[in-house]
Amino acid sequence: MTGFPRIARPAPAPTIETDRLRLRPMRLADWPPYRDAMTGPHARHMGGPYPLAIAWGFFCSDVCGWDLTGAGALTVETRAGGIVGQVGLNDLPSFPELELGWMTYPGHEGRRYAAEAAAALLDWTLDTVRPETLVSYVGADNPASAAVARRLGGQPDPEAPRPEAADLVFRHRGAETSYGTLTELRRNAHPGNPPR
């Protein structure tokens, strides 16, 4: 376990692009789909659904985290501009370690958006932040999210501390270890996509 904050280098939220997606800083217009996901049954794998005030607090934390700790969340949208989810580098006092997380909004599941967006943020994190440790916390009742963690190269770590006792922890290799190129990560995240 590492102390909070783990990064402690405030920085603007990045914009990252993949073949199909744009990961960009969150803005107020992103609140409605976020609210709907976090206050509805879709949030059951993350301890929800949450009351509106709690969901708003999470949203604000995701936005301002970049300015406070150098970690936060990004809205995931298609190249056409449709919002499909969120991906985050979570440096939270309630998390034992720095976490890579993802969420696909209702109606956008099954298209591998989460894997593609998480692979892009993982690559950016390793190149830019170079974290000492990086994990993904996954609800034990969320096999789709566990599959994303494995697709990214995450290895189960049953001994790792976790925010919730039932969470699965997937450990991502440290920044000094090669994950392969972003092209390889994208290929693994979305088979059939030609590398660019």
Short mmCIF file of N, CA and C in Angstrom, two decimals:
data_model
loop_
_atom_site.label_atom_id
_atom_site.label_comp_id
_atom_site.label_asym_id
_atom_site.label_seq_id
_atom_site.Cartn_x
_atom_site.Cartn_y
_atom_site.Cartn_z
N MET A 1 0.85 -1.17 0.00
CA MET A 1 0.00 0.00 0.00
C MET A 1 0.89 1.23 0.00
N THR A 2 0.49 2.22 -0.79
CA THR A 2 1.24 3.46 -0.85
C THR A 2 0.39 4.58 -0.28
N GLY A 3 1.04 5.63 0.23
CA GLY A 3 0.32 6.73 0.88
C GLY A 3 -0.41 7.63 -0.11
N PHE A 4 -1.36 8.35 0.41
CA PHE A 4 -2.13 9.32 -0.39
C PHE A 4 -1.58 10.71 -0.14
N PRO A 5 -1.48 11.56 -1.14
CA PRO A 5 -1.65 11.26 -2.56
C PRO A 5 -0.43 10.53 -3.11
N ARG A 6 -0.68 9.70 -4.10
CA ARG A 6 0.40 8.90 -4.68
C ARG A 6 1.15 9.64 -5.77
N ILE A 7 0.46 10.50 -6.49
CA ILE A 7 1.11 11.23 -7.58
C ILE A 7 1.56 12.60 -7.09
N ALA A 8 0.65 13.36 -6.53
CA ALA A 8 0.95 14.68 -5.95
C ALA A 8 1.65 15.61 -6.92
N ARG A 9 1.28 15.52 -8.19
CA ARG A 9 1.78 16.44 -9.21
C ARG A 9 0.58 16.95 -10.00
N PRO A 10 -0.11 17.96 -9.47
CA PRO A 10 -1.28 18.46 -10.18
C PRO A 10 -0.95 18.77 -11.64
N ALA A 11 -1.89 18.40 -12.50
CA ALA A 11 -1.69 18.59 -13.94
C ALA A 11 -3.06 18.68 -14.60
N PRO A 12 -3.12 19.35 -15.74
CA PRO A 12 -4.40 19.39 -16.46
C PRO A 12 -4.79 17.99 -16.94
N ALA A 13 -6.07 17.75 -17.01
CA ALA A 13 -6.56 16.48 -17.55
C ALA A 13 -6.15 16.37 -19.01
N PRO A 14 -5.64 15.22 -19.43
CA PRO A 14 -5.22 15.07 -20.82
C PRO A 14 -6.39 14.80 -21.75
N THR A 15 -6.15 14.94 -23.03
CA THR A 15 -7.04 14.44 -24.06
C THR A 15 -6.25 13.36 -24.80
N ILE A 16 -6.85 12.19 -24.92
CA ILE A 16 -6.19 11.03 -25.53
C ILE A 16 -7.12 10.50 -26.61
N GLU A 17 -6.57 10.19 -27.76
CA GLU A 17 -7.41 9.68 -28.85
C GLU A 17 -6.96 8.29 -29.27
N THR A 18 -7.94 7.46 -29.61
CA THR A 18 -7.68 6.15 -30.18
C THR A 18 -8.34 6.13 -31.56
N ASP A 19 -8.31 4.99 -32.19
CA ASP A 19 -8.94 4.89 -33.51
C ASP A 19 -10.42 5.24 -33.48
N ARG A 20 -11.12 4.81 -32.42
CA ARG A 20 -12.56 5.02 -32.35
C ARG A 20 -13.01 6.03 -31.33
N LEU A 21 -12.13 6.36 -30.36
CA LEU A 21 -12.58 7.10 -29.19
C LEU A 21 -11.74 8.33 -28.90
N ARG A 22 -12.34 9.25 -28.18
CA ARG A 22 -11.64 10.41 -27.61
C ARG A 22 -11.89 10.39 -26.11
N LEU A 23 -10.82 10.42 -25.35
CA LEU A 23 -10.89 10.52 -23.90
C LEU A 23 -10.55 11.96 -23.59
N ARG A 24 -11.47 12.68 -22.98
CA ARG A 24 -11.28 14.11 -22.79
C ARG A 24 -11.67 14.54 -21.40
N PRO A 25 -11.21 15.73 -20.99
CA PRO A 25 -11.59 16.24 -19.67
C PRO A 25 -13.12 16.29 -19.53
N MET A 26 -13.58 15.99 -18.35
CA MET A 26 -15.02 16.03 -18.08
C MET A 26 -15.50 17.48 -18.00
N ARG A 27 -16.77 17.68 -18.33
CA ARG A 27 -17.40 19.01 -18.23
C ARG A 27 -18.83 18.81 -17.73
N LEU A 28 -19.44 19.89 -17.35
CA LEU A 28 -20.77 19.83 -16.75
C LEU A 28 -21.78 19.10 -17.64
N ALA A 29 -21.68 19.24 -18.95
CA ALA A 29 -22.61 18.57 -19.86
C ALA A 29 -22.53 17.05 -19.76
N ASP A 30 -21.46 16.52 -19.15
CA ASP A 30 -21.31 15.07 -18.98
C ASP A 30 -22.09 14.54 -17.78
N TRP A 31 -22.61 15.44 -16.95
CA TRP A 31 -23.31 15.04 -15.74
C TRP A 31 -24.54 14.16 -16.00
N PRO A 32 -25.44 14.47 -16.94
CA PRO A 32 -26.65 13.64 -17.08
C PRO A 32 -26.37 12.14 -17.32
N PRO A 33 -25.50 11.75 -18.26
CA PRO A 33 -25.28 10.31 -18.41
C PRO A 33 -24.54 9.70 -17.21
N TYR A 34 -23.64 10.46 -16.60
CA TYR A 34 -22.94 10.00 -15.40
C TYR A 34 -23.95 9.79 -14.27
N ARG A 35 -24.80 10.80 -14.06
CA ARG A 35 -25.84 10.72 -13.02
C ARG A 35 -26.71 9.49 -13.22
N ASP A 36 -27.16 9.28 -14.45
CA ASP A 36 -28.04 8.15 -14.74
C ASP A 36 -27.36 6.82 -14.45
N ALA A 37 -26.07 6.72 -14.79
CA ALA A 37 -25.33 5.48 -14.53
C ALA A 37 -25.13 5.25 -13.03
N MET A 38 -24.77 6.30 -12.31
CA MET A 38 -24.40 6.15 -10.90
C MET A 38 -25.61 6.06 -9.97
N THR A 39 -26.76 6.58 -10.37
CA THR A 39 -27.95 6.52 -9.52
C THR A 39 -28.88 5.37 -9.92
N GLY A 40 -28.52 4.64 -10.96
CA GLY A 40 -29.34 3.53 -11.43
C GLY A 40 -28.71 2.18 -11.18
N PRO A 41 -29.36 1.13 -11.63
CA PRO A 41 -28.88 -0.23 -11.39
C PRO A 41 -27.51 -0.51 -12.03
N HIS A 42 -27.12 0.28 -12.99
CA HIS A 42 -25.82 0.08 -13.65
C HIS A 42 -24.66 0.21 -12.65
N ALA A 43 -24.87 0.94 -11.57
CA ALA A 43 -23.80 1.16 -10.58
C ALA A 43 -23.69 0.03 -9.56
N ARG A 44 -24.46 -1.03 -9.71
CA ARG A 44 -24.45 -2.11 -8.72
C ARG A 44 -23.08 -2.75 -8.57
N HIS A 45 -22.25 -2.74 -9.60
CA HIS A 45 -20.92 -3.33 -9.52
C HIS A 45 -19.92 -2.42 -8.82
N MET A 46 -20.33 -1.20 -8.51
CA MET A 46 -19.44 -0.22 -7.88
C MET A 46 -19.99 0.23 -6.53
N GLY A 47 -20.83 -0.59 -5.92
CA GLY A 47 -21.37 -0.25 -4.61
C GLY A 47 -22.66 0.54 -4.64
N GLY A 48 -23.18 0.82 -5.83
CA GLY A 48 -24.39 1.61 -5.96
C GLY A 48 -25.62 0.73 -6.08
N PRO A 49 -26.72 1.34 -6.52
CA PRO A 49 -26.86 2.73 -6.95
C PRO A 49 -26.71 3.70 -5.78
N TYR A 50 -26.28 4.91 -6.15
CA TYR A 50 -25.99 5.94 -5.17
C TYR A 50 -27.06 7.02 -5.15
N PRO A 51 -27.27 7.65 -4.01
CA PRO A 51 -28.15 8.82 -3.95
C PRO A 51 -27.55 9.93 -4.82
N LEU A 52 -28.39 10.82 -5.27
CA LEU A 52 -27.97 11.90 -6.16
C LEU A 52 -26.81 12.71 -5.58
N ALA A 53 -26.86 13.05 -4.30
CA ALA A 53 -25.81 13.87 -3.69
C ALA A 53 -24.46 13.15 -3.70
N ILE A 54 -24.47 11.85 -3.48
CA ILE A 54 -23.21 11.08 -3.49
C ILE A 54 -22.68 11.00 -4.91
N ALA A 55 -23.57 10.75 -5.88
CA ALA A 55 -23.14 10.70 -7.28
C ALA A 55 -22.52 12.03 -7.69
N TRP A 56 -23.11 13.14 -7.26
CA TRP A 56 -22.56 14.46 -7.58
C TRP A 56 -21.17 14.63 -6.96
N GLY A 57 -21.00 14.17 -5.75
CA GLY A 57 -19.70 14.25 -5.09
C GLY A 57 -18.65 13.45 -5.84
N PHE A 58 -19.01 12.26 -6.31
CA PHE A 58 -18.08 11.46 -7.12
C PHE A 58 -17.73 12.19 -8.41
N PHE A 59 -18.73 12.76 -9.05
CA PHE A 59 -18.51 13.49 -10.31
C PHE A 59 -17.52 14.64 -10.08
N CYS A 60 -17.76 15.41 -9.03
CA CYS A 60 -16.87 16.54 -8.74
C CYS A 60 -15.46 16.08 -8.42
N SER A 61 -15.33 14.99 -7.68
CA SER A 61 -14.01 14.43 -7.37
C SER A 61 -13.30 14.00 -8.65
N ASP A 62 -14.04 13.37 -9.56
CA ASP A 62 -13.46 12.93 -10.83
C ASP A 62 -12.94 14.11 -11.65
N VAL A 63 -13.67 15.21 -11.62
CA VAL A 63 -13.29 16.41 -12.37
C VAL A 63 -12.09 17.10 -11.74
N CYS A 64 -12.16 17.36 -10.44
CA CYS A 64 -11.14 18.20 -9.79
C CYS A 64 -9.89 17.44 -9.38
N GLY A 65 -9.92 16.11 -9.42
CA GLY A 65 -8.76 15.34 -9.03
C GLY A 65 -7.50 15.70 -9.77
N TRP A 66 -7.63 16.03 -11.06
CA TRP A 66 -6.46 16.41 -11.86
C TRP A 66 -5.75 17.62 -11.24
N ASP A 67 -6.52 18.61 -10.85
CA ASP A 67 -5.94 19.83 -10.29
C ASP A 67 -5.40 19.64 -8.87
N LEU A 68 -5.89 18.64 -8.17
CA LEU A 68 -5.45 18.42 -6.79
C LEU A 68 -4.30 17.41 -6.69
N THR A 69 -4.42 16.29 -7.41
CA THR A 69 -3.44 15.21 -7.25
C THR A 69 -2.73 14.81 -8.54
N GLY A 70 -3.23 15.24 -9.69
CA GLY A 70 -2.67 14.80 -10.96
C GLY A 70 -3.32 13.53 -11.48
N ALA A 71 -4.45 13.17 -10.90
CA ALA A 71 -5.22 12.00 -11.33
C ALA A 71 -6.69 12.36 -11.30
N GLY A 72 -7.46 11.75 -12.17
CA GLY A 72 -8.89 12.01 -12.21
C GLY A 72 -9.52 11.18 -13.31
N ALA A 73 -10.68 11.57 -13.75
CA ALA A 73 -11.40 10.80 -14.76
C ALA A 73 -11.51 11.59 -16.06
N LEU A 74 -11.77 10.84 -17.12
CA LEU A 74 -11.97 11.40 -18.45
C LEU A 74 -13.27 10.85 -19.01
N THR A 75 -13.99 11.68 -19.71
CA THR A 75 -15.17 11.22 -20.43
C THR A 75 -14.71 10.50 -21.68
N VAL A 76 -15.37 9.39 -21.98
CA VAL A 76 -15.07 8.63 -23.19
C VAL A 76 -16.20 8.88 -24.17
N GLU A 77 -15.82 9.38 -25.34
CA GLU A 77 -16.81 9.63 -26.38
C GLU A 77 -16.32 9.05 -27.70
N THR A 78 -17.26 8.74 -28.58
CA THR A 78 -16.90 8.27 -29.91
C THR A 78 -16.35 9.45 -30.70
N ARG A 79 -15.72 9.16 -31.80
CA ARG A 79 -15.19 10.24 -32.65
C ARG A 79 -16.31 11.14 -33.15
N ALA A 80 -17.54 10.61 -33.20
CA ALA A 80 -18.69 11.42 -33.61
C ALA A 80 -19.23 12.27 -32.46
N GLY A 81 -18.72 12.06 -31.25
CA GLY A 81 -19.11 12.89 -30.13
C GLY A 81 -20.11 12.28 -29.16
N GLY A 82 -20.54 11.05 -29.38
CA GLY A 82 -21.47 10.41 -28.46
C GLY A 82 -20.76 9.92 -27.21
N ILE A 83 -21.28 10.27 -26.05
CA ILE A 83 -20.68 9.87 -24.78
C ILE A 83 -21.03 8.41 -24.49
N VAL A 84 -20.00 7.58 -24.27
CA VAL A 84 -20.22 6.15 -24.06
C VAL A 84 -19.74 5.66 -22.70
N GLY A 85 -19.00 6.49 -21.94
CA GLY A 85 -18.54 6.04 -20.64
C GLY A 85 -17.50 6.95 -20.04
N GLN A 86 -16.73 6.37 -19.14
CA GLN A 86 -15.72 7.11 -18.41
C GLN A 86 -14.55 6.18 -18.11
N VAL A 87 -13.37 6.74 -18.04
CA VAL A 87 -12.19 6.01 -17.62
C VAL A 87 -11.45 6.90 -16.64
N GLY A 88 -10.81 6.29 -15.64
CA GLY A 88 -10.19 7.12 -14.62
C GLY A 88 -8.89 6.56 -14.09
N LEU A 89 -8.04 7.48 -13.72
CA LEU A 89 -6.85 7.20 -12.92
C LEU A 89 -7.21 7.72 -11.54
N ASN A 90 -7.48 6.82 -10.62
CA ASN A 90 -8.06 7.18 -9.33
C ASN A 90 -7.03 7.19 -8.22
N ASP A 91 -6.74 8.38 -7.71
CA ASP A 91 -5.84 8.56 -6.59
C ASP A 91 -6.69 9.08 -5.44
N LEU A 92 -7.31 8.16 -4.72
CA LEU A 92 -8.29 8.51 -3.69
C LEU A 92 -7.82 8.05 -2.31
N PRO A 93 -8.12 8.81 -1.27
CA PRO A 93 -7.71 8.38 0.07
C PRO A 93 -8.37 7.08 0.51
N SER A 94 -9.51 6.74 -0.08
CA SER A 94 -10.21 5.50 0.28
C SER A 94 -9.68 4.28 -0.45
N PHE A 95 -8.77 4.47 -1.40
CA PHE A 95 -8.19 3.35 -2.16
C PHE A 95 -6.78 3.08 -1.64
N PRO A 96 -6.46 1.82 -1.40
CA PRO A 96 -5.12 1.49 -0.92
C PRO A 96 -4.00 1.82 -1.92
N GLU A 97 -4.31 1.80 -3.22
CA GLU A 97 -3.31 2.07 -4.25
C GLU A 97 -3.92 2.90 -5.37
N LEU A 98 -3.05 3.41 -6.22
CA LEU A 98 -3.49 4.11 -7.43
C LEU A 98 -4.24 3.11 -8.30
N GLU A 99 -5.40 3.53 -8.82
CA GLU A 99 -6.26 2.60 -9.54
C GLU A 99 -6.61 3.09 -10.93
N LEU A 100 -6.61 2.17 -11.88
CA LEU A 100 -7.11 2.40 -13.23
C LEU A 100 -8.52 1.83 -13.28
N GLY A 101 -9.50 2.68 -13.55
CA GLY A 101 -10.88 2.23 -13.57
C GLY A 101 -11.59 2.61 -14.85
N TRP A 102 -12.72 1.99 -15.10
CA TRP A 102 -13.50 2.24 -16.32
C TRP A 102 -14.96 1.97 -16.05
N MET A 103 -15.78 2.60 -16.85
CA MET A 103 -17.23 2.42 -16.75
C MET A 103 -17.82 2.71 -18.13
N THR A 104 -18.58 1.75 -18.64
CA THR A 104 -19.32 1.96 -19.88
C THR A 104 -20.75 2.32 -19.47
N TYR A 105 -21.30 3.36 -20.07
CA TYR A 105 -22.64 3.78 -19.71
C TYR A 105 -23.69 2.84 -20.29
N PRO A 106 -24.86 2.76 -19.66
CA PRO A 106 -25.93 1.87 -20.15
C PRO A 106 -26.21 2.09 -21.63
N GLY A 107 -26.36 0.98 -22.32
CA GLY A 107 -26.64 1.02 -23.75
C GLY A 107 -25.40 0.99 -24.62
N HIS A 108 -24.22 1.05 -24.01
CA HIS A 108 -22.98 1.07 -24.79
C HIS A 108 -22.07 -0.11 -24.46
N GLU A 109 -22.59 -1.10 -23.73
CA GLU A 109 -21.82 -2.27 -23.37
C GLU A 109 -21.61 -3.16 -24.60
N GLY A 110 -20.62 -4.04 -24.51
CA GLY A 110 -20.41 -5.05 -25.54
C GLY A 110 -19.69 -4.57 -26.79
N ARG A 111 -19.19 -3.36 -26.80
CA ARG A 111 -18.51 -2.83 -27.99
C ARG A 111 -17.01 -2.64 -27.74
N ARG A 112 -16.56 -3.09 -26.57
CA ARG A 112 -15.15 -3.01 -26.16
C ARG A 112 -14.65 -1.57 -26.00
N TYR A 113 -15.57 -0.66 -25.75
CA TYR A 113 -15.16 0.72 -25.49
C TYR A 113 -14.33 0.81 -24.21
N ALA A 114 -14.73 0.08 -23.17
CA ALA A 114 -14.01 0.15 -21.90
C ALA A 114 -12.57 -0.33 -22.07
N ALA A 115 -12.37 -1.43 -22.77
CA ALA A 115 -11.02 -1.96 -22.96
C ALA A 115 -10.17 -1.01 -23.79
N GLU A 116 -10.73 -0.45 -24.83
CA GLU A 116 -9.97 0.46 -25.69
C GLU A 116 -9.59 1.74 -24.93
N ALA A 117 -10.55 2.30 -24.19
CA ALA A 117 -10.28 3.53 -23.44
C ALA A 117 -9.29 3.26 -22.30
N ALA A 118 -9.48 2.15 -21.58
CA ALA A 118 -8.57 1.83 -20.48
C ALA A 118 -7.16 1.55 -20.98
N ALA A 119 -7.02 0.90 -22.12
CA ALA A 119 -5.69 0.65 -22.70
C ALA A 119 -5.00 1.97 -23.03
N ALA A 120 -5.76 2.92 -23.56
CA ALA A 120 -5.17 4.22 -23.90
C ALA A 120 -4.74 4.98 -22.65
N LEU A 121 -5.59 4.96 -21.61
CA LEU A 121 -5.22 5.65 -20.37
C LEU A 121 -4.06 4.93 -19.68
N LEU A 122 -4.04 3.61 -19.75
CA LEU A 122 -2.94 2.85 -19.18
C LEU A 122 -1.62 3.25 -19.84
N ASP A 123 -1.61 3.33 -21.16
CA ASP A 123 -0.40 3.72 -21.88
C ASP A 123 0.03 5.13 -21.47
N TRP A 124 -0.92 6.06 -21.42
CA TRP A 124 -0.60 7.43 -21.02
C TRP A 124 -0.05 7.45 -19.59
N THR A 125 -0.66 6.69 -18.71
CA THR A 125 -0.23 6.66 -17.31
C THR A 125 1.20 6.14 -17.18
N LEU A 126 1.50 5.07 -17.89
CA LEU A 126 2.84 4.51 -17.81
C LEU A 126 3.89 5.47 -18.38
N ASP A 127 3.54 6.14 -19.47
CA ASP A 127 4.48 7.08 -20.10
C ASP A 127 4.64 8.37 -19.32
N THR A 128 3.55 8.87 -18.75
CA THR A 128 3.54 10.20 -18.15
C THR A 128 3.71 10.19 -16.64
N VAL A 129 2.94 9.36 -15.96
CA VAL A 129 2.93 9.34 -14.50
C VAL A 129 4.02 8.43 -13.95
N ARG A 130 4.23 7.29 -14.59
CA ARG A 130 5.20 6.29 -14.15
C ARG A 130 4.96 5.89 -12.69
N PRO A 131 3.77 5.34 -12.43
CA PRO A 131 3.42 5.03 -11.03
C PRO A 131 4.25 3.89 -10.45
N GLU A 132 4.41 3.96 -9.16
CA GLU A 132 5.10 2.89 -8.44
C GLU A 132 4.28 1.61 -8.49
N THR A 133 2.97 1.73 -8.28
CA THR A 133 2.05 0.59 -8.39
C THR A 133 0.79 1.07 -9.09
N LEU A 134 0.08 0.12 -9.70
CA LEU A 134 -1.18 0.43 -10.37
C LEU A 134 -2.04 -0.82 -10.35
N VAL A 135 -3.26 -0.68 -9.88
CA VAL A 135 -4.20 -1.80 -9.81
C VAL A 135 -5.53 -1.38 -10.41
N SER A 136 -6.38 -2.38 -10.61
CA SER A 136 -7.79 -2.14 -10.94
C SER A 136 -8.62 -2.93 -9.94
N TYR A 137 -9.58 -2.26 -9.31
CA TYR A 137 -10.51 -2.91 -8.38
C TYR A 137 -11.77 -3.26 -9.16
N VAL A 138 -12.17 -4.52 -9.08
CA VAL A 138 -13.31 -5.00 -9.85
C VAL A 138 -14.27 -5.74 -8.92
N GLY A 139 -15.55 -5.43 -9.03
CA GLY A 139 -16.55 -6.16 -8.25
C GLY A 139 -16.53 -7.63 -8.61
N ALA A 140 -16.59 -8.50 -7.61
CA ALA A 140 -16.54 -9.94 -7.86
C ALA A 140 -17.71 -10.41 -8.72
N ASP A 141 -18.78 -9.63 -8.75
CA ASP A 141 -19.96 -9.98 -9.54
C ASP A 141 -19.96 -9.31 -10.92
N ASN A 142 -18.78 -8.90 -11.40
CA ASN A 142 -18.69 -8.19 -12.67
C ASN A 142 -17.68 -8.87 -13.60
N PRO A 143 -18.06 -10.01 -14.19
CA PRO A 143 -17.12 -10.73 -15.05
C PRO A 143 -16.69 -9.94 -16.29
N ALA A 144 -17.54 -9.07 -16.79
CA ALA A 144 -17.15 -8.27 -17.97
C ALA A 144 -16.00 -7.34 -17.63
N SER A 145 -16.04 -6.71 -16.47
CA SER A 145 -14.97 -5.81 -16.05
C SER A 145 -13.69 -6.60 -15.74
N ALA A 146 -13.84 -7.78 -15.15
CA ALA A 146 -12.66 -8.63 -14.91
C ALA A 146 -12.01 -9.02 -16.23
N ALA A 147 -12.82 -9.26 -17.26
CA ALA A 147 -12.26 -9.59 -18.58
C ALA A 147 -11.48 -8.41 -19.15
N VAL A 148 -11.96 -7.19 -18.93
CA VAL A 148 -11.21 -6.01 -19.38
C VAL A 148 -9.87 -5.95 -18.66
N ALA A 149 -9.87 -6.14 -17.35
CA ALA A 149 -8.62 -6.10 -16.58
C ALA A 149 -7.62 -7.13 -17.11
N ARG A 150 -8.10 -8.32 -17.40
CA ARG A 150 -7.21 -9.37 -17.93
C ARG A 150 -6.72 -9.01 -19.34
N ARG A 151 -7.60 -8.45 -20.14
CA ARG A 151 -7.23 -8.05 -21.50
C ARG A 151 -6.11 -7.01 -21.47
N LEU A 152 -6.10 -6.19 -20.43
CA LEU A 152 -5.06 -5.17 -20.28
C LEU A 152 -3.76 -5.72 -19.69
N GLY A 153 -3.76 -7.00 -19.37
CA GLY A 153 -2.57 -7.61 -18.79
C GLY A 153 -2.58 -7.64 -17.28
N GLY A 154 -3.68 -7.23 -16.65
CA GLY A 154 -3.76 -7.25 -15.20
C GLY A 154 -3.74 -8.67 -14.67
N GLN A 155 -2.99 -8.87 -13.61
CA GLN A 155 -2.88 -10.18 -12.97
C GLN A 155 -3.62 -10.16 -11.63
N PRO A 156 -4.43 -11.17 -11.35
CA PRO A 156 -5.12 -11.21 -10.06
C PRO A 156 -4.11 -11.17 -8.91
N ASP A 157 -4.42 -10.39 -7.90
CA ASP A 157 -3.57 -10.29 -6.71
C ASP A 157 -4.47 -10.47 -5.49
N PRO A 158 -4.70 -11.74 -5.10
CA PRO A 158 -5.62 -11.98 -3.99
C PRO A 158 -5.11 -11.48 -2.63
N GLU A 159 -3.82 -11.18 -2.52
CA GLU A 159 -3.25 -10.71 -1.25
C GLU A 159 -3.30 -9.19 -1.11
N ALA A 160 -3.62 -8.48 -2.18
CA ALA A 160 -3.58 -7.01 -2.15
C ALA A 160 -4.70 -6.44 -1.29
N PRO A 161 -4.42 -5.34 -0.59
CA PRO A 161 -5.50 -4.65 0.12
C PRO A 161 -6.50 -4.10 -0.90
N ARG A 162 -7.72 -3.94 -0.45
CA ARG A 162 -8.79 -3.50 -1.36
C ARG A 162 -9.75 -2.60 -0.62
N PRO A 163 -10.45 -1.72 -1.35
CA PRO A 163 -11.39 -0.83 -0.66
C PRO A 163 -12.60 -1.57 -0.09
N GLU A 164 -13.03 -2.63 -0.76
CA GLU A 164 -14.16 -3.43 -0.29
C GLU A 164 -13.70 -4.89 -0.24
N ALA A 165 -14.05 -5.61 0.81
CA ALA A 165 -13.57 -6.97 1.01
C ALA A 165 -13.87 -7.90 -0.17
N ALA A 166 -15.00 -7.68 -0.85
CA ALA A 166 -15.39 -8.57 -1.95
C ALA A 166 -14.73 -8.21 -3.29
N ASP A 167 -14.05 -7.07 -3.36
CA ASP A 167 -13.43 -6.67 -4.63
C ASP A 167 -12.34 -7.63 -5.07
N LEU A 168 -12.20 -7.79 -6.36
CA LEU A 168 -11.05 -8.46 -6.95
C LEU A 168 -10.02 -7.37 -7.24
N VAL A 169 -8.75 -7.70 -7.12
CA VAL A 169 -7.68 -6.76 -7.42
C VAL A 169 -6.87 -7.34 -8.57
N PHE A 170 -6.70 -6.54 -9.62
CA PHE A 170 -5.85 -6.90 -10.74
C PHE A 170 -4.67 -5.94 -10.74
N ARG A 171 -3.48 -6.51 -10.67
CA ARG A 171 -2.26 -5.71 -10.60
C ARG A 171 -1.68 -5.53 -12.00
N HIS A 172 -1.44 -4.27 -12.33
CA HIS A 172 -0.78 -3.95 -13.60
C HIS A 172 0.70 -3.80 -13.32
N ARG A 173 1.51 -4.22 -14.25
CA ARG A 173 2.96 -4.14 -14.06
C ARG A 173 3.38 -2.69 -13.87
N GLY A 174 4.50 -2.49 -13.19
CA GLY A 174 5.02 -1.15 -12.94
C GLY A 174 5.48 -0.46 -14.20
N ALA A 175 5.67 0.83 -14.11
CA ALA A 175 6.04 1.64 -15.27
C ALA A 175 7.34 1.20 -15.90
N GLU A 176 8.22 0.59 -15.12
CA GLU A 176 9.51 0.18 -15.67
C GLU A 176 9.41 -1.09 -16.50
N THR A 177 8.26 -1.77 -16.50
CA THR A 177 8.08 -3.01 -17.24
C THR A 177 7.31 -2.72 -18.52
N SER A 178 7.74 -3.30 -19.60
CA SER A 178 7.10 -3.04 -20.90
C SER A 178 5.73 -3.70 -20.98
N TYR A 179 4.73 -2.94 -21.38
CA TYR A 179 3.40 -3.46 -21.65
C TYR A 179 3.23 -3.74 -23.13
N GLY A 180 4.22 -3.41 -23.91
CA GLY A 180 4.05 -3.43 -25.36
C GLY A 180 3.63 -2.05 -25.82
N THR A 181 3.49 -1.91 -27.08
CA THR A 181 3.14 -0.61 -27.64
C THR A 181 1.65 -0.35 -27.49
N LEU A 182 1.27 0.89 -27.64
CA LEU A 182 -0.15 1.24 -27.60
C LEU A 182 -0.89 0.50 -28.70
N THR A 183 -0.26 0.31 -29.85
CA THR A 183 -0.89 -0.44 -30.94
C THR A 183 -1.22 -1.86 -30.48
N GLU A 184 -0.28 -2.51 -29.77
CA GLU A 184 -0.54 -3.86 -29.28
C GLU A 184 -1.67 -3.87 -28.27
N LEU A 185 -1.68 -2.88 -27.37
CA LEU A 185 -2.76 -2.80 -26.38
C LEU A 185 -4.10 -2.60 -27.07
N ARG A 186 -4.14 -1.76 -28.07
CA ARG A 186 -5.40 -1.52 -28.78
C ARG A 186 -5.84 -2.78 -29.50
N ARG A 187 -4.90 -3.49 -30.09
CA ARG A 187 -5.24 -4.72 -30.81
C ARG A 187 -5.85 -5.72 -29.82
N ASN A 188 -5.27 -5.84 -28.62
CA ASN A 188 -5.80 -6.74 -27.60
C ASN A 188 -7.14 -6.26 -27.08
N ALA A 189 -7.33 -4.94 -26.98
CA ALA A 189 -8.59 -4.39 -26.47
C ALA A 189 -9.71 -4.54 -27.47
N HIS A 190 -9.38 -4.46 -28.76
CA HIS A 190 -10.41 -4.54 -29.80
C HIS A 190 -9.90 -5.38 -30.96
N PRO A 191 -9.91 -6.73 -30.82
CA PRO A 191 -9.41 -7.58 -31.90
C PRO A 191 -10.11 -7.27 -33.21
N GLY A 192 -9.37 -7.32 -34.27
CA GLY A 192 -9.93 -7.02 -35.58
C GLY A 192 -9.70 -5.59 -36.00
N ASN A 193 -9.35 -4.73 -35.05
CA ASN A 193 -9.00 -3.34 -35.39
C ASN A 193 -7.60 -3.34 -35.96
N PRO A 194 -7.40 -2.87 -37.17
CA PRO A 194 -6.02 -2.80 -37.68
C PRO A 194 -5.24 -1.76 -36.91
N PRO A 195 -3.94 -2.02 -36.65
CA PRO A 195 -3.14 -1.00 -35.99
C PRO A 195 -3.02 0.23 -36.85
N ARG A 196 -2.89 1.39 -36.21
CA ARG A 196 -2.75 2.58 -37.02
C ARG A 196 -1.31 3.01 -37.05
#
